[in-house]
Coordinates of C-alpha atoms in Angstrom, one line a residue:
Chain A
M1 CA -0.6 -20.8 -31.4
T2 CA -1.7 -20.0 -27.9
A3 CA 1.4 -20.9 -26.4
N4 CA 3.1 -18.6 -28.8
K5 CA 0.8 -15.8 -27.8
Q6 CA 1.5 -16.4 -24.3
A7 CA 5.2 -16.5 -24.8
H8 CA 5.1 -13.2 -26.9
F9 CA 2.8 -11.5 -24.1
E10 CA 5.2 -12.6 -21.2
S11 CA 8.3 -11.4 -23.2
L12 CA 6.6 -7.9 -23.8
L13 CA 5.2 -7.4 -19.9
R14 CA 7.8 -9.3 -17.7
P15 CA 10.6 -6.8 -18.0
H16 CA 8.0 -4.1 -16.7
L17 CA 6.2 -6.1 -14.0
K18 CA 8.0 -5.2 -11.1
A19 CA 8.4 -1.3 -12.0
L20 CA 4.7 -1.6 -12.6
Y21 CA 3.8 -3.3 -9.3
K22 CA 5.9 -0.5 -7.5
T23 CA 3.8 1.9 -9.2
A24 CA 0.7 0.4 -8.1
Y25 CA 1.8 0.3 -4.9
R26 CA 2.4 3.8 -4.9
F27 CA -1.1 4.4 -6.2
T28 CA -2.7 2.1 -3.4
Q29 CA -0.4 2.2 -0.5
S30 CA -1.5 -1.5 -0.3
R31 CA 0.1 -4.7 -1.5
S32 CA -3.1 -6.3 -1.9
D33 CA -4.6 -3.6 -3.9
A34 CA -1.3 -3.2 -5.9
E35 CA -1.6 -6.8 -6.8
D36 CA -5.1 -6.7 -7.8
L37 CA -4.5 -3.7 -10.1
I38 CA -1.4 -5.6 -11.7
Q39 CA -3.7 -8.8 -12.4
D40 CA -6.3 -6.6 -13.9
L41 CA -3.7 -4.9 -15.9
L42 CA -2.6 -8.1 -17.4
V43 CA -6.0 -9.4 -18.2
K44 CA -6.8 -6.3 -19.9
T45 CA -3.7 -5.9 -21.8
Y46 CA -3.5 -9.7 -22.9
A47 CA -6.8 -8.8 -25.0
R48 CA -4.8 -6.1 -26.7
L49 CA -1.7 -7.9 -27.5
E50 CA -1.3 -7.0 -31.2
E51 CA -1.6 -3.1 -30.1
L52 CA 1.0 -3.7 -27.3
S53 CA 3.4 -4.8 -29.9
T54 CA 3.3 -1.6 -31.9
I55 CA 3.9 0.6 -28.8
E56 CA 7.1 2.2 -28.7
R57 CA 7.5 3.1 -24.9
L58 CA 5.6 0.4 -23.1
R59 CA 6.1 1.3 -19.7
P60 CA 4.5 4.7 -19.5
W61 CA 1.6 3.4 -21.8
L62 CA 1.2 0.6 -19.5
A63 CA 1.4 3.0 -16.1
Q64 CA -1.6 5.0 -17.9
V65 CA -3.6 2.1 -18.2
L66 CA -2.7 1.1 -14.4
Y67 CA -3.8 4.6 -13.3
R68 CA -7.2 4.3 -14.9
L69 CA -7.7 0.9 -13.3
F70 CA -6.6 2.3 -10.0
L71 CA -9.4 5.2 -10.4
D72 CA -11.9 2.4 -11.1
L73 CA -10.7 0.7 -7.9
K74 CA -11.4 3.7 -5.9
R75 CA -14.8 4.0 -7.3
R76 CA -15.5 0.7 -6.1
E77 CA -14.1 1.1 -2.7
S78 CA -16.2 4.4 -2.2
R79 CA -19.2 2.0 -2.5
S80 CA -18.1 -0.3 0.2
E81 CA -20.4 -0.5 3.3
L82 CA -18.1 -2.7 5.4
Q83 CA -18.0 -1.3 9.1
L84 CA -16.7 -2.6 12.3
V85 CA -18.4 -2.1 15.6
I86 CA -16.9 -1.5 19.0
D87 CA -17.0 -2.0 22.6
N88 CA -14.9 0.1 25.0
D89 CA -11.9 -1.1 26.3
E90 CA -8.6 0.2 28.0
N91 CA -6.3 -1.9 25.6
T92 CA -4.8 0.3 22.9
L93 CA -3.4 -0.4 19.6
E94 CA 0.0 1.2 19.7
P95 CA 0.0 3.6 16.5
T96 CA 3.9 3.1 15.8
I97 CA 5.9 0.0 16.3
L98 CA 9.7 0.6 16.3
P99 CA 12.1 -2.3 15.3
E100 CA 14.2 -3.5 18.2
H101 CA 17.6 -5.0 18.5
E102 CA 18.7 -3.5 15.3
P103 CA 22.1 -1.6 14.7
D104 CA 21.9 2.1 15.1
G105 CA 22.2 2.7 11.5
M106 CA 19.4 0.5 10.5
L107 CA 17.3 1.9 13.2
E108 CA 17.9 5.3 12.1
R109 CA 17.0 4.6 8.7
S110 CA 13.8 2.7 9.7
K111 CA 12.9 6.0 11.8
T112 CA 13.5 8.2 8.5
Q113 CA 11.4 5.7 6.4
Q114 CA 8.6 5.4 9.0
Q115 CA 8.5 9.2 9.5
L116 CA 8.5 9.5 5.6
M117 CA 5.8 7.1 5.1
T118 CA 3.8 8.7 7.8
A119 CA 4.2 11.9 6.0
L120 CA 3.2 10.6 2.7
A121 CA 0.1 9.2 3.9
K122 CA -1.0 12.5 5.3
L123 CA -0.4 14.2 1.9
N124 CA -3.7 14.4 -0.1
E125 CA -3.9 11.8 -2.9
D126 CA -3.0 13.9 -6.0
H127 CA 0.2 15.1 -4.1
R128 CA 1.1 11.8 -2.9
I129 CA 0.8 10.2 -6.3
V130 CA 2.9 12.6 -8.3
L131 CA 5.5 12.8 -5.8
T132 CA 6.1 9.2 -5.4
L133 CA 5.6 8.5 -9.3
H134 CA 8.4 11.4 -10.0
D135 CA 10.6 11.4 -7.1
S136 CA 10.5 7.7 -6.1
E137 CA 9.8 5.8 -9.5
G138 CA 11.7 8.4 -11.5
Y139 CA 8.8 9.0 -14.2
T140 CA 9.6 12.2 -15.8
L141 CA 7.0 15.0 -16.0
S142 CA 6.3 14.7 -19.4
E143 CA 5.7 10.9 -19.0
L144 CA 3.2 11.9 -16.0
V145 CA 1.4 14.2 -18.1
G146 CA 0.4 11.2 -20.4
I147 CA -0.1 8.9 -17.3
L148 CA -2.1 11.1 -15.0
E149 CA -3.8 12.7 -18.2
C150 CA -3.0 16.3 -16.7
P151 CA -1.3 19.3 -18.1
L152 CA 2.3 19.9 -17.5
G153 CA 1.8 23.3 -15.6
T154 CA -0.8 21.7 -13.3
L155 CA 1.5 18.6 -12.7
K156 CA 4.6 20.9 -12.1
S157 CA 2.7 23.0 -9.5
R158 CA 1.2 20.2 -7.8
L159 CA 4.6 18.4 -7.4
H160 CA 6.2 21.5 -6.0
R161 CA 3.4 22.0 -3.6
A162 CA 3.7 18.4 -2.7
R163 CA 7.3 18.5 -1.8
S164 CA 6.7 21.4 0.1
R165 CA 4.0 19.9 2.0
M166 CA 6.0 16.9 2.7
R167 CA 8.7 19.1 4.4
T168 CA 6.3 20.5 6.6
L169 CA 4.8 17.3 7.6
L170 CA 8.2 15.7 8.1
K171 CA 9.1 18.4 10.4
R172 CA 6.1 17.8 12.5
E173 CA 7.1 13.9 12.2
Q174 CA 10.5 14.6 13.6
N175 CA 8.9 16.8 16.4
H176 CA 6.5 13.8 17.1
F177 CA 9.6 11.3 17.5
N178 CA 11.2 13.8 19.7
D179 CA 8.2 14.7 21.7
P180 CA 5.6 12.0 21.6
K181 CA 2.9 14.0 23.1
I182 CA 2.6 15.6 19.9
L183 CA 0.2 13.0 18.3
N184 CA -1.8 12.8 15.1
E185 CA -1.5 16.4 14.4
K186 CA -2.9 17.2 11.1
Chain B
M1 CA 20.0 35.8 -7.5
Q2 CA 17.8 36.4 -4.7
C3 CA 16.5 34.0 -2.3
H4 CA 12.8 34.3 -3.3
N5 CA 14.2 32.5 -6.5
A6 CA 16.1 29.8 -5.1
D7 CA 12.8 27.6 -4.1
K8 CA 11.9 27.7 -7.8
F9 CA 15.2 26.8 -8.9
I10 CA 15.5 24.0 -6.2
N11 CA 12.4 22.4 -7.6
D12 CA 13.6 23.0 -11.3
Y13 CA 16.7 21.1 -10.2
L14 CA 14.8 18.2 -8.7
D15 CA 12.5 18.2 -11.6
N16 CA 15.7 17.8 -13.9
Q17 CA 14.3 20.7 -15.7
I18 CA 16.8 23.3 -14.9
K19 CA 18.8 25.4 -17.5
D20 CA 22.5 25.5 -17.0
S21 CA 22.5 29.1 -16.6
H22 CA 20.0 28.7 -13.7
K23 CA 21.9 25.8 -12.0
N24 CA 24.9 27.8 -12.1
E25 CA 23.2 30.7 -10.4
L26 CA 21.6 28.4 -8.0
F27 CA 24.8 26.8 -7.0
A28 CA 26.6 30.1 -6.6
H29 CA 23.8 31.3 -4.5
I30 CA 23.8 28.4 -2.1
E31 CA 27.6 28.8 -1.6
Q32 CA 26.8 32.3 -0.2
C33 CA 23.6 31.8 1.5
E34 CA 23.4 29.4 4.5
D35 CA 19.5 29.4 4.8
C36 CA 19.2 28.5 1.0
H37 CA 21.8 25.9 1.2
K38 CA 19.9 24.2 4.0
Q39 CA 16.9 24.3 2.0
F40 CA 18.7 22.8 -0.8
N41 CA 20.2 20.0 1.3
A42 CA 16.7 19.1 2.7
A43 CA 15.1 19.1 -0.5
T44 CA 17.8 16.8 -2.2
Q45 CA 17.9 14.7 1.1
L46 CA 14.1 14.2 0.5
A47 CA 14.4 13.3 -2.9
K48 CA 17.1 10.7 -2.0
N49 CA 14.8 9.0 0.7
L50 CA 11.9 9.0 -1.8
R51 CA 14.0 7.1 -4.0
E52 CA 14.9 4.7 -1.4
L53 CA 11.3 4.5 -0.3
P54 CA 10.6 0.6 0.5
Y55 CA 7.8 -1.2 -0.7
P56 CA 6.4 -4.9 0.2
E57 CA 7.4 -7.2 -2.4
P58 CA 4.6 -9.2 -3.8
A59 CA 4.2 -13.1 -3.2
D60 CA 6.9 -15.1 -4.7
V61 CA 4.9 -16.7 -7.6
F62 CA 2.6 -13.7 -8.0
F63 CA 3.9 -12.4 -11.3
D64 CA 4.2 -15.9 -12.7
H65 CA 0.5 -16.9 -11.9
A66 CA -0.8 -13.5 -12.9
L67 CA 0.7 -13.8 -16.3
K68 CA -0.6 -17.1 -16.9
Q69 CA -4.1 -16.3 -15.5
A70 CA -4.2 -13.2 -18.0
S71 CA -4.5 -15.5 -21.1
Q72 CA -7.7 -17.1 -19.3
N73 CA -9.3 -13.7 -19.0
Q74 CA -9.5 -13.9 -15.2
P75 CA -7.3 -12.5 -12.7
Y76 CA -5.5 -14.6 -10.2
R77 CA -6.4 -13.1 -6.9
F78 CA -4.1 -13.4 -4.1
W79 CA -6.2 -10.7 -2.4
H80 CA -9.7 -9.2 -2.8
A81 CA -9.4 -5.7 -3.0
T82 CA -12.8 -4.3 -2.1
I83 CA -15.7 -5.8 -0.6
S84 CA -18.7 -3.8 -1.8
S85 CA -22.1 -4.5 -0.6
A86 CA -23.0 -5.7 -3.9
L87 CA -20.3 -8.2 -4.2
V88 CA -20.9 -9.5 -0.5
A89 CA -24.4 -10.0 -1.7
S90 CA -23.6 -11.7 -4.8
L91 CA -21.0 -14.1 -3.4
G92 CA -22.8 -15.0 -0.3
L93 CA -20.0 -13.6 2.1
V94 CA -21.3 -13.0 5.5
F95 CA -19.4 -10.8 7.7
A96 CA -21.1 -10.6 11.0
L97 CA -20.2 -7.3 12.6
T98 CA -21.6 -7.2 15.9
L99 CA -20.8 -5.7 19.5
L100 CA -18.2 -7.5 21.2
I101 CA -19.3 -9.9 23.7
Q102 CA -16.2 -12.4 23.9
P103 CA -13.4 -12.0 26.3
I104 CA -10.0 -11.6 24.9
T105 CA -7.5 -14.5 26.1
T106 CA -4.1 -13.5 26.7
G107 CA -0.7 -15.5 26.9
P108 CA 2.8 -15.8 25.7
S109 CA 2.1 -18.1 22.6
P110 CA -0.2 -17.3 19.6
S111 CA -3.8 -18.7 20.1
E112 CA -4.8 -21.8 18.1
F113 CA -8.0 -22.2 16.4
N114 CA -8.8 -25.8 15.8
L115 CA -11.3 -27.0 12.9
A116 CA -12.4 -30.4 11.6
L117 CA -12.0 -30.9 7.8
Q118 CA -14.9 -29.6 5.9
E119 CA -16.2 -27.7 9.0
T120 CA -17.4 -24.3 8.9
R121 CA -16.9 -21.9 11.8
N122 CA -16.8 -18.3 12.8
I123 CA -13.3 -16.9 13.9
K124 CA -13.8 -13.9 15.9
L125 CA -11.2 -11.3 15.4
V126 CA -10.8 -8.5 17.8
F127 CA -8.8 -5.3 17.2
N128 CA -8.0 -2.8 20.0
A129 CA -7.7 0.8 18.8
G130 CA -6.4 3.4 21.1
S131 CA -8.1 6.0 19.0
A132 CA -10.5 6.1 16.2
L133 CA -8.7 5.2 12.8
A134 CA -10.4 6.5 9.6
K135 CA -10.0 4.3 6.4
A136 CA -7.8 1.8 8.0
Q137 CA -6.8 -1.1 5.8
L138 CA -7.6 -4.5 7.1
S139 CA -6.2 -7.3 5.2
L140 CA -6.4 -11.2 5.9
Q141 CA -3.8 -13.7 4.7
L142 CA -5.3 -17.2 4.9
P143 CA -3.5 -20.4 5.2
E144 CA -4.0 -23.1 2.6
Q145 CA -6.2 -25.2 5.2
I146 CA -9.2 -22.7 5.3
R147 CA -10.9 -20.2 3.0
V148 CA -13.5 -17.7 4.0
K149 CA -17.1 -18.7 3.2
G150 CA -18.1 -17.3 -0.1
F151 CA -14.5 -16.9 -1.3
P152 CA -13.4 -20.7 -1.9
K153 CA -10.5 -19.6 -4.2
K154 CA -9.1 -16.6 -2.4
S155 CA -6.2 -17.0 0.0
S156 CA -6.4 -13.2 0.8
L157 CA -8.8 -10.6 1.5
S158 CA -8.4 -7.0 2.0
W159 CA -10.5 -3.9 2.5
K160 CA -10.9 -0.4 4.1
T161 CA -12.8 0.3 7.1
Q162 CA -13.3 2.7 10.1
L163 CA -11.9 1.3 13.4
K164 CA -13.3 3.1 16.4
A165 CA -11.6 3.5 19.7
G166 CA -11.7 0.6 21.7
K167 CA -12.4 -3.2 20.6
N168 CA -13.6 -3.9 17.2
L169 CA -14.8 -7.3 16.6
L170 CA -14.8 -9.1 13.2
V171 CA -16.6 -12.4 12.7
L172 CA -15.1 -14.1 10.1
P173 CA -16.9 -17.4 8.7
V174 CA -14.4 -19.8 7.6
K175 CA -14.4 -23.2 6.1
A176 CA -11.5 -25.9 6.5
I177 CA -10.5 -27.4 3.1
R178 CA -7.4 -29.3 3.9
D179 CA -5.7 -31.0 6.6
G180 CA -2.7 -29.5 8.4
K181 CA -1.5 -26.4 10.3
G182 CA -1.0 -22.9 8.9
I183 CA -1.3 -19.2 10.2
L184 CA -3.8 -16.8 9.5
T185 CA -2.6 -13.4 9.3
A186 CA -4.4 -10.2 10.0
K187 CA -2.9 -6.7 9.4
I188 CA -4.1 -3.0 10.1
N189 CA -2.5 -0.3 8.3
H190 CA -3.3 3.3 8.9
N191 CA -1.4 6.2 7.6
G192 CA 1.8 4.2 7.4
H193 CA 1.4 2.5 10.9
K194 CA 1.1 -1.2 10.8
K195 CA 0.2 -4.0 13.1
T196 CA 0.2 -7.7 12.4
F197 CA -1.7 -10.3 14.3
K198 CA -1.1 -13.9 13.8
L199 CA -3.4 -16.8 14.6
N200 CA -2.5 -20.5 14.3
M201 CA -5.0 -22.6 12.6
N202 CA -5.0 -26.4 12.9
V203 CA -7.3 -28.6 10.6
N204 CA -7.8 -32.1 11.9
G205 CA -10.6 -34.6 12.3
L206 CA -11.5 -33.1 15.5
A207 CA -13.6 -30.0 16.2
D208 CA -12.9 -27.7 18.9
L209 CA -15.9 -25.7 19.7
S210 CA -14.0 -23.4 22.1
T211 CA -14.3 -19.5 21.4
V212 CA -10.9 -18.1 20.3
T213 CA -9.9 -14.5 20.0
L214 CA -6.9 -12.8 18.9
Q215 CA -4.1 -12.1 21.2
S216 CA -0.8 -12.4 19.6
F217 CA 0.9 -9.5 17.4
E218 CA 4.1 -8.4 16.2
A219 CA 5.5 -5.6 14.3

């Protein structure tokens, strides 16, 4: 009986796991946190297997649970008191590592992706999430209304502002690559 | 159609919510207007780049393990997401965060840290930051030979922290649980900029009491 239940659970969830992991990564920007979210999601949904079987469009439903778990994770993070203490040193941690010995095309693509990720990291969280879920992961606005529990009009204007902000940030990133003196400009 | 409408129509186009009549208007307009054409190209290129945005794959067996563990009502943790003060207290994890007092060794090959089986030692990890880094993500991936004291089942730890300009020292209490060699990987991720440090771990019957600090890194 338990084996059947496990098999049924896996047959429902496995087709969505990769996409959900990507979604979790877009929320957290961290592989470790994304894995934690997926693990928590599976534990929570296993207990609701009967309900899962009745849900017509499972992925957006699972993404909504994932988003709630992400909000829980943020609340836990805000309570963390871990800090590191320093001593002065002239050595530096380079902020940017460019791949070396790559064909020009790959290097160019890496540059573009690096600029993109740097710009994304500078977006506020609401903008980053709606932009990546819609434009990267392909969720529709009507799906995002359910996942993020936010009205359509608010989501649309947030998404449009996020795109506009991204374009501004990308211009700065491109300037930074062309002129490294422009550093860490907000 | 006027230029001031183009931005809205471009967004509607990207949202896949544009009416056919508006789409025709938009395309007719950008044929005539160089500025709006550039804006349209930039917006669609950004959308294309976002669709191709890379992401790190999870560990090889992650999905299999996570699915199996779900039925036992306990998550299979490759990583530990957040170390809150309460969790630290409850699990007995001791992160000694003190001013840097040990020198950093340098050399062409990765440092090696030797431990005797079942020995508990402190690894001192030194992170040099050129400038202060707020909310840096610090992640540790442990080889199968060692575990962090207080987290006997966790092969990974990750948390956000504040790195200040200069040296940042993390003293990590680890225990050798298995013979053999492995690599401890420490990663810092800040605003998309990443740096990875690796430290060879060697667990055998002999204890080496020398102090080892971090020296080797890669992109």
